[in-house]
Amino acid sequence: MSKASTGFAFVAGLTIGAAGAWYYLKDKYAKLAEEEIASVKAAYAKREKPTTEEKTVSLVNAAKNMDKGSITEYTQRLQEAGYKDYSRTIDEKPSGTPGEVPYVISPDEFGELEDYTKVSLTYFADGILADECGEIVDDVEEIIGDGLDHFGEYEDDSVFVRSDAKRCDYEILKDLRDFSDFKKKNFPPNNDEEV
């Protein structure tokens, strides 16, 4: 025999063997897959039927047994429970016209408006509000409104307030020292002055 006929016989045997194995294994694994799918379907069918039926039955029974009361009874129950009708509440308007009262802004909004002056103030532990030069602010409410009540809203140690009437953005920083300690350290008494 020649090499070509031997090679042809080898390839033909390989092809026939592969086709036979594929045909045998295809049927075997198709049957195995069908059995697995059937068992999974049966397991899910067992698991879902009782819970779905029980929920449906309990919801239908609860709806049938529910006592249908009048609207006045419901209103009375809500009032007794302390619920409030917020749709009819009226917000208190701040004193003055809009723009006159200073209001708290976020740190990102500080300095956002170019034509507003940026002012830095310091709020000391003893309750004194002063500017960068150590001058005490006399009328805190007029300058920053209720800004001192808003420490911790955005940042723990600072509050930012905008006054549209004064066209100023205020940065109020909390200082844990007393004002007198700050004044002594940063602005020592000048002994050269004549009395």
mmCIF file with all atom_site columns, N, CA and C in Angstrom, residues 10-70:
data_model
loop_
_atom_site.group_PDB
_atom_site.id
_atom_site.type_symbol
_atom_site.label_atom_id
_atom_site.label_alt_id
_atom_site.label_comp_id
_atom_site.label_asym_id
_atom_site.label_entity_id
_atom_site.label_seq_id
_atom_site.pdbx_PDB_ins_code
_atom_site.Cartn_x
_atom_site.Cartn_y
_atom_site.Cartn_z
_atom_site.occupancy
_atom_site.B_iso_or_equiv
_atom_site.pdbx_formal_charge
_atom_site.auth_seq_id
_atom_site.auth_comp_id
_atom_site.auth_asym_id
_atom_site.auth_atom_id
_atom_site.pdbx_PDB_model_num
ATOM 1   N N  . PHE A 1 10 ? -6.680  6.356  7.198  1.00 0.00 ? 10 PHE A N  1
ATOM 2   C CA . PHE A 1 10 ? -6.598  6.921  8.555  1.00 0.00 ? 10 PHE A CA 1
ATOM 3   C C  . PHE A 1 10 ? -7.601  8.062  8.733  1.00 0.00 ? 10 PHE A C  1
ATOM 4   N N  . VAL A 1 11 ? -7.652  8.966  7.752  1.00 0.00 ? 11 VAL A N  1
ATOM 5   C CA . VAL A 1 11 ? -8.572  10.105 7.826  1.00 0.00 ? 11 VAL A CA 1
ATOM 6   C C  . VAL A 1 11 ? -10.019 9.615  7.772  1.00 0.00 ? 11 VAL A C  1
ATOM 7   N N  . ALA A 1 12 ? -10.324 8.627  6.943  1.00 0.00 ? 12 ALA A N  1
ATOM 8   C CA . ALA A 1 12 ? -11.680 8.096  6.845  1.00 0.00 ? 12 ALA A CA 1
ATOM 9   C C  . ALA A 1 12 ? -12.082 7.434  8.162  1.00 0.00 ? 12 ALA A C  1
ATOM 10  N N  . GLY A 1 13 ? -11.196 6.702  8.783  1.00 0.00 ? 13 GLY A N  1
ATOM 11  C CA . GLY A 1 13 ? -11.490 6.060  10.067 1.00 0.00 ? 13 GLY A CA 1
ATOM 12  C C  . GLY A 1 13 ? -11.706 7.098  11.169 1.00 0.00 ? 13 GLY A C  1
ATOM 13  N N  . LEU A 1 14 ? -10.896 8.140  11.144 1.00 0.00 ? 14 LEU A N  1
ATOM 14  C CA . LEU A 1 14 ? -11.035 9.222  12.124 1.00 0.00 ? 14 LEU A CA 1
ATOM 15  C C  . LEU A 1 14 ? -12.382 9.919  11.969 1.00 0.00 ? 14 LEU A C  1
ATOM 16  N N  . THR A 1 15 ? -12.781 10.180 10.754 1.00 0.00 ? 15 THR A N  1
ATOM 17  C CA . THR A 1 15 ? -14.048 10.866 10.491 1.00 0.00 ? 15 THR A CA 1
ATOM 18  C C  . THR A 1 15 ? -15.233 10.002 10.912 1.00 0.00 ? 15 THR A C  1
ATOM 19  N N  . ILE A 1 16 ? -15.213 8.745  10.585 1.00 0.00 ? 16 ILE A N  1
ATOM 20  C CA . ILE A 1 16 ? -16.309 7.840  10.949 1.00 0.00 ? 16 ILE A CA 1
ATOM 21  C C  . ILE A 1 16 ? -16.391 7.689  12.469 1.00 0.00 ? 16 ILE A C  1
ATOM 22  N N  . GLY A 1 17 ? -15.253 7.578  13.142 1.00 0.00 ? 17 GLY A N  1
ATOM 23  C CA . GLY A 1 17 ? -15.224 7.450  14.610 1.00 0.00 ? 17 GLY A CA 1
ATOM 24  C C  . GLY A 1 17 ? -15.754 8.710  15.289 1.00 0.00 ? 17 GLY A C  1
ATOM 25  N N  . ALA A 1 18 ? -15.366 9.881  14.795 1.00 0.00 ? 18 ALA A N  1
ATOM 26  C CA . ALA A 1 18 ? -15.831 11.140 15.369 1.00 0.00 ? 18 ALA A CA 1
ATOM 27  C C  . ALA A 1 18 ? -17.329 11.298 15.176 1.00 0.00 ? 18 ALA A C  1
ATOM 28  N N  . ALA A 1 19 ? -17.842 10.961 14.005 1.00 0.00 ? 19 ALA A N  1
ATOM 29  C CA . ALA A 1 19 ? -19.280 11.076 13.728 1.00 0.00 ? 19 ALA A CA 1
ATOM 30  C C  . ALA A 1 19 ? -20.067 10.128 14.621 1.00 0.00 ? 19 ALA A C  1
ATOM 31  N N  . GLY A 1 20 ? -19.579 8.946  14.806 1.00 0.00 ? 20 GLY A N  1
ATOM 32  C CA . GLY A 1 20 ? -20.267 7.979  15.666 1.00 0.00 ? 20 GLY A CA 1
ATOM 33  C C  . GLY A 1 20 ? -20.292 8.444  17.121 1.00 0.00 ? 20 GLY A C  1
ATOM 34  N N  . ALA A 1 21 ? -19.165 8.962  17.594 1.00 0.00 ? 21 ALA A N  1
ATOM 35  C CA . ALA A 1 21 ? -19.088 9.445  18.981 1.00 0.00 ? 21 ALA A CA 1
ATOM 36  C C  . ALA A 1 21 ? -20.011 10.654 19.175 1.00 0.00 ? 21 ALA A C  1
ATOM 37  N N  . TRP A 1 22 ? -20.015 11.568 18.218 1.00 0.00 ? 22 TRP A N  1
ATOM 38  C CA . TRP A 1 22 ? -20.880 12.753 18.298 1.00 0.00 ? 22 TRP A CA 1
ATOM 39  C C  . TRP A 1 22 ? -22.345 12.351 18.353 1.00 0.00 ? 22 TRP A C  1
ATOM 40  N N  . TYR A 1 23 ? -22.747 11.400 17.487 1.00 0.00 ? 23 TYR A N  1
ATOM 41  C CA . TYR A 1 23 ? -24.141 10.954 17.452 1.00 0.00 ? 23 TYR A CA 1
ATOM 42  C C  . TYR A 1 23 ? -24.534 10.291 18.777 1.00 0.00 ? 23 TYR A C  1
ATOM 43  N N  . TYR A 1 24 ? -23.665 9.448  19.312 1.00 0.00 ? 24 TYR A N  1
ATOM 44  C CA . TYR A 1 24 ? -23.949 8.759  20.575 1.00 0.00 ? 24 TYR A CA 1
ATOM 45  C C  . TYR A 1 24 ? -24.027 9.756  21.736 1.00 0.00 ? 24 TYR A C  1
ATOM 46  N N  . LEU A 1 25 ? -23.050 10.646 21.831 1.00 0.00 ? 25 LEU A N  1
ATOM 47  C CA . LEU A 1 25 ? -23.002 11.594 22.947 1.00 0.00 ? 25 LEU A CA 1
ATOM 48  C C  . LEU A 1 25 ? -24.104 12.646 22.851 1.00 0.00 ? 25 LEU A C  1
ATOM 49  N N  . LYS A 1 26 ? -24.490 13.033 21.630 1.00 0.00 ? 26 LYS A N  1
ATOM 50  C CA . LYS A 1 26 ? -25.565 14.011 21.453 1.00 0.00 ? 26 LYS A CA 1
ATOM 51  C C  . LYS A 1 26 ? -26.852 13.480 22.059 1.00 0.00 ? 26 LYS A C  1
ATOM 52  N N  . ASP A 1 27 ? -27.220 12.295 21.770 1.00 0.00 ? 27 ASP A N  1
ATOM 53  C CA . ASP A 1 27 ? -28.441 11.705 22.319 1.00 0.00 ? 27 ASP A CA 1
ATOM 54  C C  . ASP A 1 27 ? -28.341 11.540 23.835 1.00 0.00 ? 27 ASP A C  1
ATOM 55  N N  . LYS A 1 28 ? -27.166 11.113 24.312 1.00 0.00 ? 28 LYS A N  1
ATOM 56  C CA . LYS A 1 28 ? -26.988 10.881 25.742 1.00 0.00 ? 28 LYS A CA 1
ATOM 57  C C  . LYS A 1 28 ? -27.137 12.188 26.525 1.00 0.00 ? 28 LYS A C  1
ATOM 58  N N  . TYR A 1 29 ? -26.450 13.262 26.096 1.00 0.00 ? 29 TYR A N  1
ATOM 59  C CA . TYR A 1 29 ? -26.491 14.528 26.833 1.00 0.00 ? 29 TYR A CA 1
ATOM 60  C C  . TYR A 1 29 ? -27.799 15.286 26.625 1.00 0.00 ? 29 TYR A C  1
ATOM 61  N N  . ALA A 1 30 ? -28.484 15.057 25.508 1.00 0.00 ? 30 ALA A N  1
ATOM 62  C CA . ALA A 1 30 ? -29.806 15.659 25.298 1.00 0.00 ? 30 ALA A CA 1
ATOM 63  C C  . ALA A 1 30 ? -30.798 15.071 26.301 1.00 0.00 ? 30 ALA A C  1
ATOM 64  N N  . LYS A 1 31 ? -30.741 13.763 26.495 1.00 0.00 ? 31 LYS A N  1
ATOM 65  C CA . LYS A 1 31 ? -31.617 13.128 27.482 1.00 0.00 ? 31 LYS A CA 1
ATOM 66  C C  . LYS A 1 31 ? -31.298 13.616 28.896 1.00 0.00 ? 31 LYS A C  1
ATOM 67  N N  . LEU A 1 32 ? -30.003 13.732 29.219 1.00 0.00 ? 32 LEU A N  1
ATOM 68  C CA . LEU A 1 32 ? -29.573 14.196 30.533 1.00 0.00 ? 32 LEU A CA 1
ATOM 69  C C  . LEU A 1 32 ? -30.044 15.634 30.784 1.00 0.00 ? 32 LEU A C  1
ATOM 70  N N  . ALA A 1 33 ? -29.925 16.500 29.785 1.00 0.00 ? 33 ALA A N  1
ATOM 71  C CA . ALA A 1 33 ? -30.360 17.895 29.920 1.00 0.00 ? 33 ALA A CA 1
ATOM 72  C C  . ALA A 1 33 ? -31.871 17.978 30.115 1.00 0.00 ? 33 ALA A C  1
ATOM 73  N N  . GLU A 1 34 ? -32.636 17.193 29.380 1.00 0.00 ? 34 GLU A N  1
ATOM 74  C CA . GLU A 1 34 ? -34.099 17.192 29.528 1.00 0.00 ? 34 GLU A CA 1
ATOM 75  C C  . GLU A 1 34 ? -34.507 16.752 30.933 1.00 0.00 ? 34 GLU A C  1
ATOM 76  N N  . GLU A 1 35 ? -33.822 15.748 31.480 1.00 0.00 ? 35 GLU A N  1
ATOM 77  C CA . GLU A 1 35 ? -34.125 15.301 32.837 1.00 0.00 ? 35 GLU A CA 1
ATOM 78  C C  . GLU A 1 35 ? -33.840 16.402 33.860 1.00 0.00 ? 35 GLU A C  1
ATOM 79  N N  . GLU A 1 36 ? -32.710 17.123 33.712 1.00 0.00 ? 36 GLU A N  1
ATOM 80  C CA . GLU A 1 36 ? -32.352 18.210 34.631 1.00 0.00 ? 36 GLU A CA 1
ATOM 81  C C  . GLU A 1 36 ? -33.364 19.352 34.551 1.00 0.00 ? 36 GLU A C  1
ATOM 82  N N  . ILE A 1 37 ? -33.746 19.728 33.355 1.00 0.00 ? 37 ILE A N  1
ATOM 83  C CA . ILE A 1 37 ? -34.717 20.816 33.175 1.00 0.00 ? 37 ILE A CA 1
ATOM 84  C C  . ILE A 1 37 ? -36.051 20.441 33.805 1.00 0.00 ? 37 ILE A C  1
ATOM 85  N N  . ALA A 1 38 ? -36.487 19.201 33.608 1.00 0.00 ? 38 ALA A N  1
ATOM 86  C CA . ALA A 1 38 ? -37.757 18.746 34.186 1.00 0.00 ? 38 ALA A CA 1
ATOM 87  C C  . ALA A 1 38 ? -37.696 18.771 35.711 1.00 0.00 ? 38 ALA A C  1
ATOM 88  N N  . SER A 1 39 ? -36.576 18.370 36.302 1.00 0.00 ? 39 SER A N  1
ATOM 89  C CA . SER A 1 39 ? -36.478 18.356 37.767 1.00 0.00 ? 39 SER A CA 1
ATOM 90  C C  . SER A 1 39 ? -36.461 19.782 38.328 1.00 0.00 ? 39 SER A C  1
ATOM 91  N N  . VAL A 1 40 ? -35.809 20.720 37.640 1.00 0.00 ? 40 VAL A N  1
ATOM 92  C CA . VAL A 1 40 ? -35.786 22.114 38.100 1.00 0.00 ? 40 VAL A CA 1
ATOM 93  C C  . VAL A 1 40 ? -37.173 22.722 38.007 1.00 0.00 ? 40 VAL A C  1
ATOM 94  N N  . LYS A 1 41 ? -37.873 22.452 36.916 1.00 0.00 ? 41 LYS A N  1
ATOM 95  C CA . LYS A 1 41 ? -39.245 22.960 36.766 1.00 0.00 ? 41 LYS A CA 1
ATOM 96  C C  . LYS A 1 41 ? -40.140 22.431 37.878 1.00 0.00 ? 41 LYS A C  1
ATOM 97  N N  . ALA A 1 42 ? -39.999 21.165 38.191 1.00 0.00 ? 42 ALA A N  1
ATOM 98  C CA . ALA A 1 42 ? -40.815 20.571 39.252 1.00 0.00 ? 42 ALA A CA 1
ATOM 99  C C  . ALA A 1 42 ? -40.495 21.202 40.604 1.00 0.00 ? 42 ALA A C  1
ATOM 100 N N  . ALA A 1 43 ? -39.218 21.453 40.876 1.00 0.00 ? 43 ALA A N  1
ATOM 101 C CA . ALA A 1 43 ? -38.829 22.044 42.155 1.00 0.00 ? 43 ALA A CA 1
ATOM 102 C C  . ALA A 1 43 ? -39.378 23.462 42.285 1.00 0.00 ? 43 ALA A C  1
ATOM 103 N N  . TYR A 1 44 ? -39.305 24.274 41.227 1.00 0.00 ? 44 TYR A N  1
ATOM 104 C CA . TYR A 1 44 ? -39.838 25.635 41.280 1.00 0.00 ? 44 TYR A CA 1
ATOM 105 C C  . TYR A 1 44 ? -41.361 25.640 41.361 1.00 0.00 ? 44 TYR A C  1
ATOM 106 N N  . ALA A 1 45 ? -41.989 24.699 40.711 1.00 0.00 ? 45 ALA A N  1
ATOM 107 C CA . ALA A 1 45 ? -43.451 24.626 40.761 1.00 0.00 ? 45 ALA A CA 1
ATOM 108 C C  . ALA A 1 45 ? -43.915 24.324 42.187 1.00 0.00 ? 45 ALA A C  1
ATOM 109 N N  . LYS A 1 46 ? -43.199 23.444 42.889 1.00 0.00 ? 46 LYS A N  1
ATOM 110 C CA . LYS A 1 46 ? -43.548 23.131 44.281 1.00 0.00 ? 46 LYS A CA 1
ATOM 111 C C  . LYS A 1 46 ? -43.353 24.357 45.170 1.00 0.00 ? 46 LYS A C  1
ATOM 112 N N  . ARG A 1 47 ? -42.265 25.057 44.956 1.00 0.00 ? 47 ARG A N  1
ATOM 113 C CA . ARG A 1 47 ? -41.914 26.183 45.808 1.00 0.00 ? 47 ARG A CA 1
ATOM 114 C C  . ARG A 1 47 ? -42.851 27.381 45.601 1.00 0.00 ? 47 ARG A C  1
ATOM 115 N N  . GLU A 1 48 ? -43.259 27.674 44.395 1.00 0.00 ? 48 GLU A N  1
ATOM 116 C CA . GLU A 1 48 ? -44.042 28.874 44.115 1.00 0.00 ? 48 GLU A CA 1
ATOM 117 C C  . GLU A 1 48 ? -45.533 28.719 44.351 1.00 0.00 ? 48 GLU A C  1
ATOM 118 N N  . LYS A 1 49 ? -46.100 27.577 44.125 1.00 0.00 ? 49 LYS A N  1
ATOM 119 C CA . LYS A 1 49 ? -47.552 27.421 44.234 1.00 0.00 ? 49 LYS A CA 1
ATOM 120 C C  . LYS A 1 49 ? -48.105 27.748 45.613 1.00 0.00 ? 49 LYS A C  1
ATOM 121 N N  . PRO A 1 50 ? -47.605 27.190 46.702 1.00 0.00 ? 50 PRO A N  1
ATOM 122 C CA . PRO A 1 50 ? -48.207 27.473 47.998 1.00 0.00 ? 50 PRO A CA 1
ATOM 123 C C  . PRO A 1 50 ? -48.084 28.947 48.407 1.00 0.00 ? 50 PRO A C  1
ATOM 124 N N  . THR A 1 51 ? -46.941 29.573 48.166 1.00 0.00 ? 51 THR A N  1
ATOM 125 C CA . THR A 1 51 ? -46.778 30.957 48.613 1.00 0.00 ? 51 THR A CA 1
ATOM 126 C C  . THR A 1 51 ? -47.665 31.900 47.812 1.00 0.00 ? 51 THR A C  1
ATOM 127 N N  . THR A 1 52 ? -47.784 31.690 46.523 1.00 0.00 ? 52 THR A N  1
ATOM 128 C CA . THR A 1 52 ? -48.621 32.562 45.703 1.00 0.00 ? 52 THR A CA 1
ATOM 129 C C  . THR A 1 52 ? -50.084 32.413 46.085 1.00 0.00 ? 52 THR A C  1
ATOM 130 N N  . GLU A 1 53 ? -50.513 31.174 46.265 1.00 0.00 ? 53 GLU A N  1
ATOM 131 C CA . GLU A 1 53 ? -51.908 30.950 46.624 1.00 0.00 ? 53 GLU A CA 1
ATOM 132 C C  . GLU A 1 53 ? -52.207 31.485 48.020 1.00 0.00 ? 53 GLU A C  1
ATOM 133 N N  . GLU A 1 54 ? -51.287 31.279 48.976 1.00 0.00 ? 54 GLU A N  1
ATOM 134 C CA . GLU A 1 54 ? -51.515 31.758 50.337 1.00 0.00 ? 54 GLU A CA 1
ATOM 135 C C  . GLU A 1 54 ? -51.589 33.280 50.376 1.00 0.00 ? 54 GLU A C  1
ATOM 136 N N  . LYS A 1 55 ? -50.713 33.956 49.655 1.00 0.00 ? 55 LYS A N  1
ATOM 137 C CA . LYS A 1 55 ? -50.732 35.415 49.640 1.00 0.00 ? 55 LYS A CA 1
ATOM 138 C C  . LYS A 1 55 ? -52.025 35.932 49.027 1.00 0.00 ? 55 LYS A C  1
ATOM 139 N N  . THR A 1 56 ? -52.432 35.331 47.928 1.00 0.00 ? 56 THR A N  1
ATOM 140 C CA . THR A 1 56 ? -53.656 35.773 47.265 1.00 0.00 ? 56 THR A CA 1
ATOM 141 C C  . THR A 1 56 ? -54.857 35.574 48.171 1.00 0.00 ? 56 THR A C  1
ATOM 142 N N  . VAL A 1 57 ? -54.941 34.432 48.810 1.00 0.00 ? 57 VAL A N  1
ATOM 143 C CA . VAL A 1 57 ? -56.066 34.134 49.694 1.00 0.00 ? 57 VAL A CA 1
ATOM 144 C C  . VAL A 1 57 ? -56.072 35.087 50.882 1.00 0.00 ? 57 VAL A C  1
ATOM 145 N N  . SER A 1 58 ? -54.898 35.332 51.486 1.00 0.00 ? 58 SER A N  1
ATOM 146 C CA . SER A 1 58 ? -54.855 36.202 52.658 1.00 0.00 ? 58 SER A CA 1
ATOM 147 C C  . SER A 1 58 ? -55.207 37.640 52.282 1.00 0.00 ? 58 SER A C  1
ATOM 148 N N  . LEU A 1 59 ? -54.769 38.114 51.121 1.00 0.00 ? 59 LEU A N  1
ATOM 149 C CA . LEU A 1 59 ? -55.114 39.471 50.702 1.00 0.00 ? 59 LEU A CA 1
ATOM 150 C C  . LEU A 1 59 ? -56.606 39.610 50.403 1.00 0.00 ? 59 LEU A C  1
ATOM 151 N N  . VAL A 1 60 ? -57.191 38.600 49.772 1.00 0.00 ? 60 VAL A N  1
ATOM 152 C CA . VAL A 1 60 ? -58.618 38.649 49.464 1.00 0.00 ? 60 VAL A CA 1
ATOM 153 C C  . VAL A 1 60 ? -59.428 38.614 50.761 1.00 0.00 ? 60 VAL A C  1
ATOM 154 N N  . ASN A 1 61 ? -59.034 37.751 51.710 1.00 0.00 ? 61 ASN A N  1
ATOM 155 C CA . ASN A 1 61 ? -59.757 37.671 52.980 1.00 0.00 ? 61 ASN A CA 1
ATOM 156 C C  . ASN A 1 61 ? -59.631 38.968 53.770 1.00 0.00 ? 61 ASN A C  1
ATOM 157 N N  . ALA A 1 62 ? -58.446 39.573 53.748 1.00 0.00 ? 62 ALA A N  1
ATOM 158 C CA . ALA A 1 62 ? -58.251 40.831 54.468 1.00 0.00 ? 62 ALA A CA 1
ATOM 159 C C  . ALA A 1 62 ? -59.099 41.934 53.860 1.00 0.00 ? 62 ALA A C  1
ATOM 160 N N  . ALA A 1 63 ? -59.205 41.961 52.546 1.00 0.00 ? 63 ALA A N  1
ATOM 161 C CA . ALA A 1 63 ? -60.020 42.982 51.891 1.00 0.00 ? 63 ALA A CA 1
ATOM 162 C C  . ALA A 1 63 ? -61.502 42.774 52.191 1.00 0.00 ? 63 ALA A C  1
ATOM 163 N N  . LYS A 1 64 ? -61.949 41.517 52.284 1.00 0.00 ? 64 LYS A N  1
ATOM 164 C CA . LYS A 1 64 ? -63.356 41.249 52.571 1.00 0.00 ? 64 LYS A CA 1
ATOM 165 C C  . LYS A 1 64 ? -63.705 41.626 54.004 1.00 0.00 ? 64 LYS A C  1
ATOM 166 N N  . ASN A 1 65 ? -62.764 41.372 54.929 1.00 0.00 ? 65 ASN A N  1
ATOM 167 C CA . ASN A 1 65 ? -63.035 41.625 56.345 1.00 0.00 ? 65 ASN A CA 1
ATOM 168 C C  . ASN A 1 65 ? -62.796 43.077 56.760 1.00 0.00 ? 65 ASN A C  1
ATOM 169 N N  . MET A 1 66 ? -62.254 43.878 55.873 1.00 0.00 ? 66 MET A N  1
ATOM 170 C CA . MET A 1 66 ? -61.933 45.259 56.218 1.00 0.00 ? 66 MET A CA 1
ATOM 171 C C  . MET A 1 66 ? -63.218 46.044 56.469 1.00 0.00 ? 66 MET A C  1
ATOM 172 N N  . ASP A 1 67 ? -63.183 46.797 57.557 1.00 0.00 ? 67 ASP A N  1
ATOM 173 C CA . ASP A 1 67 ? -64.339 47.588 57.931 1.00 0.00 ? 67 ASP A CA 1
ATOM 174 C C  . ASP A 1 67 ? -64.322 48.873 57.121 1.00 0.00 ? 67 ASP A C  1
ATOM 175 N N  . LYS A 1 68 ? -65.387 49.129 56.414 1.00 0.00 ? 68 LYS A N  1
ATOM 176 C CA . LYS A 1 68 ? -65.483 50.330 55.602 1.00 0.00 ? 68 LYS A CA 1
ATOM 177 C C  . LYS A 1 68 ? -66.099 51.431 56.441 1.00 0.00 ? 68 LYS A C  1
ATOM 178 N N  . GLY A 1 69 ? -65.260 52.413 56.827 1.00 0.00 ? 69 GLY A N  1
ATOM 179 C CA . GLY A 1 69 ? -65.740 53.510 57.640 1.00 0.00 ? 69 GLY A CA 1
ATOM 180 C C  . GLY A 1 69 ? -65.946 54.750 56.794 1.00 0.00 ? 69 GLY A C  1
ATOM 181 N N  . SER A 1 70 ? -66.499 55.757 57.404 1.00 0.00 ? 70 SER A N  1
ATOM 182 C CA . SER A 1 70 ? -66.732 56.996 56.677 1.00 0.00 ? 70 SER A CA 1
ATOM 183 C C  . SER A 1 70 ? -65.490 57.875 56.738 1.00 0.00 ? 70 SER A C  1
#
